[in-house]
Short mmCIF file of C-alpha atoms in Angstrom, two decimals:
data_model
loop_
_atom_site.label_atom_id
_atom_site.label_comp_id
_atom_site.label_asym_id
_atom_site.label_seq_id
_atom_site.Cartn_x
_atom_site.Cartn_y
_atom_site.Cartn_z
CA MET A 1 -82.13 28.84 115.49
CA LYS A 2 -79.70 28.87 117.68
CA ILE A 3 -78.33 24.99 118.80
CA LEU A 4 -75.81 23.98 121.12
CA VAL A 5 -74.49 20.57 120.17
CA THR A 6 -72.67 18.66 122.79
CA GLY A 7 -70.17 15.90 121.90
CA ALA A 8 -69.30 17.86 118.91
CA ALA A 9 -65.98 15.94 117.98
CA GLY A 10 -67.51 12.79 118.01
CA PHE A 11 -69.26 10.38 115.41
CA ILE A 12 -72.23 12.01 115.56
CA GLY A 13 -72.02 14.53 117.25
CA SER A 14 -69.73 15.93 114.46
CA ALA A 15 -71.94 15.03 111.70
CA VAL A 16 -74.96 16.44 112.89
CA ALA A 17 -73.10 20.09 113.63
CA GLU A 18 -71.96 20.03 110.35
CA ARG A 19 -75.64 19.69 108.95
CA LEU A 20 -76.82 22.06 110.56
CA ALA A 21 -74.51 24.71 110.17
CA GLY A 22 -74.14 23.72 106.41
CA ARG A 23 -78.20 24.71 106.11
CA GLY A 24 -77.27 28.06 107.94
CA ASP A 25 -78.15 27.37 111.39
CA GLU A 26 -75.87 29.35 114.16
CA VAL A 27 -74.20 26.42 115.87
CA VAL A 28 -72.18 26.15 119.28
CA GLY A 29 -70.25 22.98 119.12
CA ILE A 30 -68.74 21.64 122.49
CA ASP A 31 -66.59 18.71 123.49
CA ASN A 32 -64.36 17.90 126.77
CA ILE A 33 -62.09 16.04 124.08
CA ASN A 34 -61.09 12.51 126.12
CA ASP A 35 -58.84 9.76 125.60
CA TYR A 36 -60.90 7.00 125.81
CA TYR A 37 -59.93 6.72 122.19
CA ASP A 38 -57.30 7.70 120.08
CA ILE A 39 -57.88 11.16 119.90
CA ARG A 40 -56.02 11.99 116.41
CA LEU A 41 -59.56 11.21 114.88
CA LYS A 42 -61.55 13.50 117.57
CA TYR A 43 -59.24 16.35 116.26
CA ALA A 44 -59.44 15.46 112.60
CA ARG A 45 -63.37 15.26 112.99
CA LEU A 46 -63.04 19.48 114.12
CA ARG A 47 -60.90 20.05 110.92
CA ARG A 48 -63.26 18.29 108.92
CA ILE A 49 -65.33 20.95 109.87
CA GLY A 50 -63.04 24.52 109.94
CA ILE A 51 -62.04 23.89 113.64
CA ASP A 52 -58.22 23.61 113.70
CA PHE A 53 -56.47 24.82 117.24
CA GLY A 54 -53.57 24.16 114.86
CA GLY A 55 -52.22 20.76 116.88
CA ASP A 56 -54.09 18.38 118.75
CA ASP A 57 -54.68 20.10 122.19
CA ALA A 58 -56.99 22.10 122.32
CA PRO A 59 -56.99 24.24 125.60
CA PHE A 60 -60.31 24.37 127.64
CA GLY A 61 -62.85 27.48 126.87
CA LYS A 62 -61.16 28.67 123.99
CA GLU A 63 -63.54 29.25 120.85
CA LEU A 64 -63.15 29.13 117.51
CA LYS A 65 -64.83 29.94 114.63
CA SER A 66 -65.39 27.65 111.83
CA THR A 67 -63.16 28.26 108.35
CA ILE A 68 -65.73 26.67 106.39
CA TYR A 69 -68.96 27.25 108.09
CA PRO A 70 -69.30 30.90 109.04
CA THR A 71 -72.17 30.06 111.76
CA LEU A 72 -70.42 27.26 113.05
CA SER A 73 -68.28 27.87 116.32
CA PHE A 74 -66.42 25.03 119.24
CA ALA A 75 -64.99 25.46 122.73
CA ARG A 76 -63.65 22.58 124.23
CA ILE A 77 -65.63 22.13 127.64
CA ASP A 78 -67.00 19.26 129.49
CA ILE A 79 -70.25 19.07 130.47
CA SER A 80 -69.87 17.69 133.77
CA ASP A 81 -68.05 21.47 134.53
CA LYS A 82 -70.99 23.31 136.40
CA GLU A 83 -69.16 26.40 136.29
CA ALA A 84 -68.49 26.43 132.54
CA MET A 85 -71.92 24.67 131.72
CA ASP A 86 -73.80 27.48 133.71
CA ALA A 87 -71.74 30.03 131.68
CA LEU A 88 -72.07 28.64 128.45
CA PHE A 89 -76.21 28.58 129.01
CA THR A 90 -76.22 32.31 130.74
CA ASN A 91 -74.59 33.88 127.71
CA GLY A 92 -75.53 30.79 124.84
CA LYS A 93 -79.07 31.46 124.72
CA PHE A 94 -79.67 28.51 122.45
CA ASP A 95 -83.24 27.60 121.25
CA VAL A 96 -82.50 23.90 121.13
CA VAL A 97 -80.36 22.09 122.86
CA VAL A 98 -78.80 18.27 120.81
CA ASN A 99 -76.83 16.19 123.65
CA LEU A 100 -74.54 13.64 121.94
CA ALA A 101 -72.14 13.99 124.48
CA ALA A 102 -71.58 10.80 126.38
CA GLN A 103 -69.05 8.31 127.49
CA ALA A 104 -69.54 5.98 125.28
CA GLY A 105 -69.25 2.28 124.56
CA VAL A 106 -71.00 -0.95 126.77
CA ARG A 107 -67.06 -2.90 127.33
CA TYR A 108 -65.54 0.16 128.96
CA SER A 109 -68.25 0.36 131.33
CA ILE A 110 -67.61 -2.94 132.81
CA THR A 111 -63.78 -1.58 134.03
CA ASN A 112 -64.29 2.27 134.22
CA PRO A 113 -68.07 2.72 135.71
CA TYR A 114 -67.43 5.81 137.59
CA ALA A 115 -66.95 7.45 133.86
CA TYR A 116 -70.45 6.93 133.01
CA LEU A 117 -71.32 8.28 136.21
CA GLN A 118 -69.76 11.33 136.25
CA SER A 119 -70.27 11.91 132.75
CA ASN A 120 -73.67 10.57 131.51
CA LEU A 121 -75.37 11.39 134.73
CA VAL A 122 -73.78 14.55 136.52
CA GLY A 123 -73.20 16.04 132.68
CA PHE A 124 -76.62 14.98 131.47
CA LEU A 125 -78.51 16.87 134.81
CA ASN A 126 -75.95 20.09 134.22
CA VAL A 127 -77.35 20.09 130.50
CA LEU A 128 -81.11 19.89 131.85
CA GLU A 129 -80.22 22.60 134.31
CA GLY A 130 -78.98 24.55 131.58
CA CYS A 131 -82.04 23.87 129.26
CA ARG A 132 -84.57 24.88 132.73
CA ASN A 133 -82.70 28.11 133.49
CA SER A 134 -82.09 29.85 130.03
CA GLY A 135 -85.17 29.04 128.33
CA VAL A 136 -84.24 26.01 125.99
CA LYS A 137 -87.48 25.21 123.91
CA HIS A 138 -86.29 21.85 123.29
CA LEU A 139 -83.26 19.09 124.03
CA VAL A 140 -82.83 16.79 122.01
CA PHE A 141 -80.43 13.67 123.39
CA ALA A 142 -78.64 10.49 122.63
CA SER A 143 -80.27 7.38 124.17
CA SER A 144 -79.26 3.95 122.87
CA SER A 145 -80.92 0.75 121.47
CA SER A 146 -78.73 -0.93 124.80
CA VAL A 147 -81.75 0.31 127.17
CA TYR A 148 -84.21 -2.60 125.93
CA GLY A 149 -81.60 -5.53 127.26
CA MET A 150 -82.84 -8.57 128.22
CA ASN A 151 -86.02 -7.87 126.06
CA SER A 152 -86.36 -10.70 123.80
CA LYS A 153 -89.46 -9.37 121.99
CA VAL A 154 -88.01 -7.73 118.08
CA PRO A 155 -88.23 -5.78 116.86
CA TYR A 156 -87.50 -3.21 119.71
CA CYS A 157 -90.81 -0.13 119.84
CA GLU A 158 -90.33 2.27 122.13
CA THR A 159 -93.32 1.10 124.22
CA ASP A 160 -91.49 -2.00 125.11
CA LYS A 161 -90.47 -2.50 129.05
CA VAL A 162 -86.81 -1.30 129.51
CA ASP A 163 -85.78 -1.92 133.18
CA THR A 164 -83.65 -5.15 132.60
CA PRO A 165 -80.10 -3.51 131.48
CA VAL A 166 -77.00 -5.30 131.18
CA SER A 167 -74.83 -2.84 131.31
CA LEU A 168 -73.96 0.50 133.36
CA TYR A 169 -73.94 2.02 130.06
CA ALA A 170 -77.73 0.81 129.29
CA ALA A 171 -78.79 1.72 133.01
CA SER A 172 -77.48 5.35 132.91
CA LYS A 173 -79.07 6.25 129.09
CA LYS A 174 -81.98 4.61 130.72
CA SER A 175 -81.92 7.13 133.60
CA ASN A 176 -81.37 9.70 131.43
CA GLU A 177 -84.91 9.46 129.58
CA LEU A 178 -86.17 9.21 132.99
CA MET A 179 -84.38 12.77 134.07
CA ALA A 180 -85.81 13.83 130.87
CA HIS A 181 -89.08 13.34 131.21
CA ALA A 182 -88.89 14.79 135.12
CA TYR A 183 -87.57 17.90 133.87
CA SER A 184 -90.30 17.98 130.45
CA LYS A 185 -93.38 17.42 133.06
CA LEU A 186 -91.58 19.87 136.22
CA TYR A 187 -90.40 22.75 134.22
CA GLY A 188 -92.25 22.71 130.86
CA PHE A 189 -89.37 22.39 128.58
CA ALA A 190 -89.89 20.01 125.67
CA THR A 191 -87.00 16.88 125.75
CA THR A 192 -87.06 13.78 122.79
CA GLY A 193 -84.40 10.94 123.16
CA LEU A 194 -83.13 9.36 119.96
CA ARG A 195 -82.60 5.54 120.51
CA TYR A 196 -79.56 5.18 118.30
CA PHE A 197 -79.11 1.89 117.12
CA THR A 198 -75.23 0.44 115.91
CA VAL A 199 -73.89 3.31 113.64
CA TYR A 200 -71.21 2.70 111.52
CA GLY A 201 -69.61 4.98 108.79
CA PRO A 202 -66.99 7.41 108.10
CA TRP A 203 -65.44 8.64 110.75
CA GLY A 204 -66.53 5.97 113.40
CA ARG A 205 -64.87 5.06 116.53
CA PRO A 206 -62.25 2.75 116.49
CA ASP A 207 -63.49 0.79 119.35
CA MET A 208 -66.50 -0.45 117.57
CA SER A 209 -66.45 -3.40 115.40
CA PRO A 210 -66.59 -1.86 111.75
CA MET A 211 -63.12 0.07 112.25
CA LEU A 212 -61.60 -3.20 114.39
CA PHE A 213 -62.45 -5.84 111.45
CA ALA A 214 -61.41 -3.73 108.48
CA GLY A 215 -58.20 -2.30 110.67
CA ALA A 216 -57.35 -6.47 111.50
CA ILE A 217 -58.58 -7.64 108.35
CA MET A 218 -56.43 -4.93 106.34
CA ARG A 219 -53.32 -5.69 108.07
CA GLY A 220 -53.81 -9.45 108.10
CA GLU A 221 -54.68 -9.66 111.80
CA PRO A 222 -57.23 -11.76 113.59
CA ILE A 223 -60.91 -10.64 114.13
CA LYS A 224 -62.50 -11.64 117.36
CA VAL A 225 -65.86 -12.58 116.76
CA PHE A 226 -67.79 -13.09 120.28
CA ASN A 227 -70.76 -15.72 120.95
CA HIS A 228 -69.50 -17.43 118.11
CA GLY A 229 -70.54 -14.83 115.60
CA ASP A 230 -74.06 -16.07 116.34
CA MET A 231 -75.44 -12.29 117.11
CA MET A 232 -77.72 -9.89 115.23
CA ARG A 233 -77.34 -5.95 115.29
CA ASP A 234 -79.53 -3.46 113.73
CA PHE A 235 -76.65 -1.75 111.63
CA THR A 236 -77.47 1.81 110.63
CA TYR A 237 -75.32 3.91 108.81
CA ILE A 238 -74.30 7.37 109.80
CA ASP A 239 -76.48 9.68 107.19
CA ASP A 240 -79.63 7.84 108.23
CA ILE A 241 -78.60 8.64 112.06
CA VAL A 242 -77.91 12.54 111.10
CA ASP A 243 -81.19 12.53 108.98
CA GLY A 244 -83.22 11.35 111.79
CA THR A 245 -81.81 13.12 114.38
CA VAL A 246 -82.01 16.86 112.17
CA ALA A 247 -85.36 16.21 111.57
CA ILE A 248 -86.46 15.24 115.65
CA VAL A 249 -84.83 18.77 116.14
CA ASP A 250 -87.14 20.81 113.43
CA SER A 251 -90.12 19.10 114.49
CA THR A 252 -92.37 20.90 117.00
CA PRO A 253 -93.25 18.16 119.77
CA ALA A 254 -96.59 17.80 120.91
CA LYS A 255 -97.74 16.64 124.19
CA ASN A 256 -98.15 13.06 125.03
CA GLU A 257 -100.44 11.09 125.83
CA ASN A 258 -99.47 12.11 129.85
CA ASN A 259 -99.49 15.51 128.92
CA VAL A 260 -95.73 16.03 129.05
CA LEU A 261 -93.72 17.51 126.63
CA TYR A 262 -91.62 14.23 126.24
CA HIS A 263 -91.62 11.72 123.53
CA ILE A 264 -88.85 8.70 122.64
CA TYR A 265 -88.03 7.36 119.12
CA ASN A 266 -85.74 4.38 118.17
CA ILE A 267 -83.69 5.28 114.72
CA GLY A 268 -82.40 2.41 113.22
CA GLY A 269 -81.58 0.66 109.93
CA SER A 270 -84.59 -1.82 110.27
CA ASN A 271 -83.26 -4.23 109.01
CA SER A 272 -81.38 -7.17 111.33
CA VAL A 273 -78.05 -8.05 109.91
CA LYS A 274 -76.33 -11.47 111.43
CA LEU A 275 -72.99 -10.39 112.46
CA MET A 276 -71.64 -13.61 110.04
CA ASP A 277 -73.02 -11.13 106.89
CA PHE A 278 -71.70 -8.23 108.60
CA ILE A 279 -68.57 -9.54 108.32
CA GLY A 280 -68.69 -10.85 105.19
CA GLU A 281 -69.72 -7.47 103.96
CA ILE A 282 -66.56 -5.87 105.41
CA GLU A 283 -64.29 -9.26 103.67
CA ARG A 284 -65.96 -8.09 100.50
CA ALA A 285 -65.18 -5.12 100.78
CA CYS A 286 -61.85 -5.39 101.86
CA GLY A 287 -61.24 -8.19 98.65
CA ARG A 288 -60.08 -10.82 101.55
CA GLU A 289 -61.14 -13.15 104.32
CA ALA A 290 -60.64 -12.34 107.82
CA GLU A 291 -58.83 -14.78 109.84
CA LYS A 292 -61.13 -15.51 112.88
CA ILE A 293 -61.16 -16.00 117.00
CA PHE A 294 -64.60 -17.07 117.79
CA LEU A 295 -65.14 -16.48 121.30
CA PRO A 296 -68.29 -16.47 124.42
CA MET A 297 -70.36 -13.56 124.62
CA GLN A 298 -68.98 -11.00 126.51
CA PRO A 299 -70.81 -9.23 129.29
CA GLY A 300 -72.95 -6.47 128.88
CA ASP A 301 -73.60 -7.72 125.25
CA VAL A 302 -76.78 -8.55 124.38
CA TYR A 303 -77.73 -11.18 121.36
CA GLN A 304 -79.57 -9.43 118.87
CA THR A 305 -81.13 -4.96 118.48
CA SER A 306 -83.48 -5.03 116.05
CA ALA A 307 -85.61 -1.28 115.57
CA ASP A 308 -88.81 -0.77 115.06
CA THR A 309 -89.12 3.08 113.15
CA ALA A 310 -92.57 3.33 113.34
CA ALA A 311 -92.94 5.80 114.99
CA LEU A 312 -89.95 8.06 113.94
CA GLU A 313 -91.46 7.51 110.16
CA GLU A 314 -94.88 8.89 111.30
CA ALA A 315 -93.31 11.49 112.98
CA THR A 316 -91.12 12.71 110.75
CA GLY A 317 -91.63 11.02 107.04
CA LEU A 318 -88.60 9.79 107.02
CA HIS A 319 -87.27 6.06 105.95
CA PRO A 320 -83.77 4.43 105.90
CA ARG A 321 -81.91 5.01 103.01
CA TYR A 322 -78.86 2.78 103.22
CA ARG A 323 -78.55 -1.00 103.27
CA LEU A 324 -75.93 -2.65 104.56
CA PRO A 325 -73.44 -3.47 101.27
CA GLN A 326 -73.68 0.54 100.01
CA GLY A 327 -72.93 1.36 103.37
CA ILE A 328 -70.25 -0.93 103.91
CA ASP A 329 -68.56 0.11 100.62
CA LEU A 330 -68.61 4.06 101.40
CA PHE A 331 -67.27 3.29 104.73
CA MET A 332 -64.16 1.76 103.33
CA GLU A 333 -63.68 4.23 100.73
CA TRP A 334 -63.02 6.71 103.75
CA PHE A 335 -61.16 4.21 105.68
CA ARG A 336 -58.79 3.74 102.95
CA SER A 337 -58.34 7.17 102.15
CA ASP A 338 -55.76 10.16 103.48
CA ALA A 339 -58.68 11.17 105.59
CA ASN A 340 -58.90 8.61 108.27
CA PRO A 341 -56.19 9.43 110.40
CA LEU A 342 -55.63 6.13 111.87
CA ARG A 343 -55.20 4.28 108.43
#
């Protein structure tokens, strides 16, 4: 298959692109490489998959072939750039698109709302239009567990109501689901949304708790613990996320009960963990206890996330492989290594 992976310099996107190219698919990766977080990590991820611009300032539009995976190429393109996206789809002739590009971060959406409209709505519309106009058979796109918002029923199931978001980020992801459904109904190509639950592991984002906690603990600095530690998250190891995403890429979507080629799946660890237990695992792996600053709940946060993954398991036969202690050990091994450019 020929597959477009957007967000290919990101945490999940680089891992998915590598998995697909590693098995021989023809993969085109794109990313705008913005500075939402330290770009050294984004360029290091690209170098890990054989994409090296010779520095940390890739020009827009220039395509490079991987020196590791013969079927992988990458170009710096912003999905919100309609002209560039139109040209990409016209020339690409993709069978499948995996849209993992988005402005991420719940708390960042409180202070920078326009970034989310541009990337997550305008950019996603450009992806949908590209799929429609170029005959793409299947669009797989990243949604988020944040769409469950104020839902108090756990574990979260795909059939639960998701009309009470508590952040603009969550609202933008729910909007993606609605937009995808409309395009599948109108134009007949398949769309599948994946509601990712809190992802962690090697090469993870530095604005997320594993990197923040590990870095502070190793430097002997205090960590911020929100809602006074009374929170729960369904932490999901990166390889389980990639397994699920690639399995959906490989699936042949059938029409749903409404006769539309549209589906939504949770991808999570199916094991909600108390925040203090998560911190305890990082402390164990670091070999030292963290100094903690306990703070109130932050705007946009929710008390608990928990994934019901029965639908994904039925569709793919997959079950989460990594439990928290193993995942944290693998994360910390990478965190301490020379591979981590932010160490």
